[in-house]
Amino acid sequence: MSFRVKTILLVVLLSLTPYVITMVVAGNVYRGDAESRIRDNLHYQLAVMARQLDMRIIALRDEMNFLASLDIMNDIFTGDLDRRITSLIRAKKEDLQLHGDIDVVDATATIIASSEISRVGTAMQEPAAIEVPIKSALSEQPIGALVVNYQITTLERFLPAAEELTYRLLAADEIVPENADTISVNQLLDKRQDFRLILSQEKRSAFAVLESFAQTLLVALIIGVIVIAVVAYLLASYIASPILMLSETAHSISETQDYSKRVDLKRADEVGRLAGAFNTMIEGMQGMIE
């Protein structure tokens, strides 16, 4: 490898090293900061959606409170049970698009009316998602309860559909599978601690801006390499050419014993003084030989 090539490579390496280090460090720091900001943003959006679902649950409870306050519920006290209560709660279930059951139980926890007819006459066993007391309009004493059990699908229809963000609603004890290609955050609903809301975003879309920034840096690096290589070539030529000229002249003199050869270099720097000293030395040797 020639001195010129070594000089060019050395100049390019020394010029690009701090440039590459800066890009790598800045890229890693920016990526870490970007992921932190993305998580903060996901947590915020998740909290907003969780509050909206909690408001839906509160609204559902308010509906049940209103239902329990109707005079028709006094049929429990009088024992004059007919299909009026059943028709009412079935209509309410359909109106609320509820995926689950609405039951009316008496003081003995026996289901006396239900949106699912087959449940009538059975004992209420499962824990209730919503339980509202039914009081007599005459004595204000509890005569039963309105019990609601609904599935996750009841709330899933309120989750927004987006291309980049994915909302999921799972049971709190359900294991959330890890995915290395996504950034996910989750939290329990305040009004349904047995429901867990999850928000995920693909890293590909999350880091789209960062990837664009990295591509811009790569293009800048390529342009920088080209510019630095050109500058290195010119610099190497400026530095190496006179040294190569000295080397070639000295080699030629040693091979031909022709001491009349001189280095034709007009420069005022150290290399020029070296060429002048070399010419003086050769001239002196030529005089001694003559």
PDB file of C-alpha atoms in Angstrom, residues 5-6 9 11 15 17 39 49 74 93 95 98 113 122 151 156 181-182 191 213 240 249 259-260 263 265 270 276 280:
ATOM      1  CA  VAL A   5      -3.227   5.594  -0.086  1.00  0.00           C
ATOM      2  CA  LYS A   6      -2.239   5.254   3.570  1.00  0.00           C
ATOM      3  CA  LEU A   9      -7.228   6.282   4.513  1.00  0.00           C
ATOM      4  CA  VAL A  11      -7.374  11.226   6.890  1.00  0.00           C
ATOM      5  CA  SER A  15     -12.386  12.619   9.899  1.00  0.00           C
ATOM      6  CA  THR A  17     -14.574   8.681  13.527  1.00  0.00           C
ATOM      7  CA  ARG A  39     -44.924   5.164  26.248  1.00  0.00           C
ATOM      8  CA  MET A  49     -60.039   5.579  27.281  1.00  0.00           C
ATOM      9  CA  ASN A  74     -93.505  -3.106  43.588  1.00  0.00           C
ATOM     10  CA  LYS A  93     -80.977  -5.144  27.794  1.00  0.00           C
ATOM     11  CA  ASP A  95     -81.611  -0.996  24.323  1.00  0.00           C
ATOM     12  CA  LEU A  98     -75.861  -5.582  26.915  1.00  0.00           C
ATOM     13  CA  ALA A 113     -87.473 -12.207  36.709  1.00  0.00           C
ATOM     14  CA  THR A 122     -82.903 -20.381  40.301  1.00  0.00           C
ATOM     15  CA  GLN A 151     -69.352  -9.645  29.537  1.00  0.00           C
ATOM     16  CA  GLU A 156     -65.514  -3.605  23.644  1.00  0.00           C
ATOM     17  CA  ASP A 181     -42.641  -5.948  17.837  1.00  0.00           C
ATOM     18  CA  THR A 182     -45.056  -3.795  19.849  1.00  0.00           C
ATOM     19  CA  LYS A 191     -65.137   0.559  38.101  1.00  0.00           C
ATOM     20  CA  PHE A 213     -34.404  10.436  10.749  1.00  0.00           C
ATOM     21  CA  ALA A 240       2.384  12.981  -0.184  1.00  0.00           C
ATOM     22  CA  THR A 249      14.478  11.054  -7.108  1.00  0.00           C
ATOM     23  CA  TYR A 259      23.873  13.098  -9.416  1.00  0.00           C
ATOM     24  CA  SER A 260      22.703  15.746 -11.828  1.00  0.00           C
ATOM     25  CA  VAL A 263      13.891  17.709  -7.002  1.00  0.00           C
ATOM     26  CA  LEU A 265       9.768  21.643  -5.801  1.00  0.00           C
ATOM     27  CA  GLU A 270       9.058  22.314   5.817  1.00  0.00           C
ATOM     28  CA  GLY A 276      16.072  22.285  -0.952  1.00  0.00           C
ATOM     29  CA  THR A 280      22.019  20.926  -1.832  1.00  0.00           C
TER      30      THR A 280
END
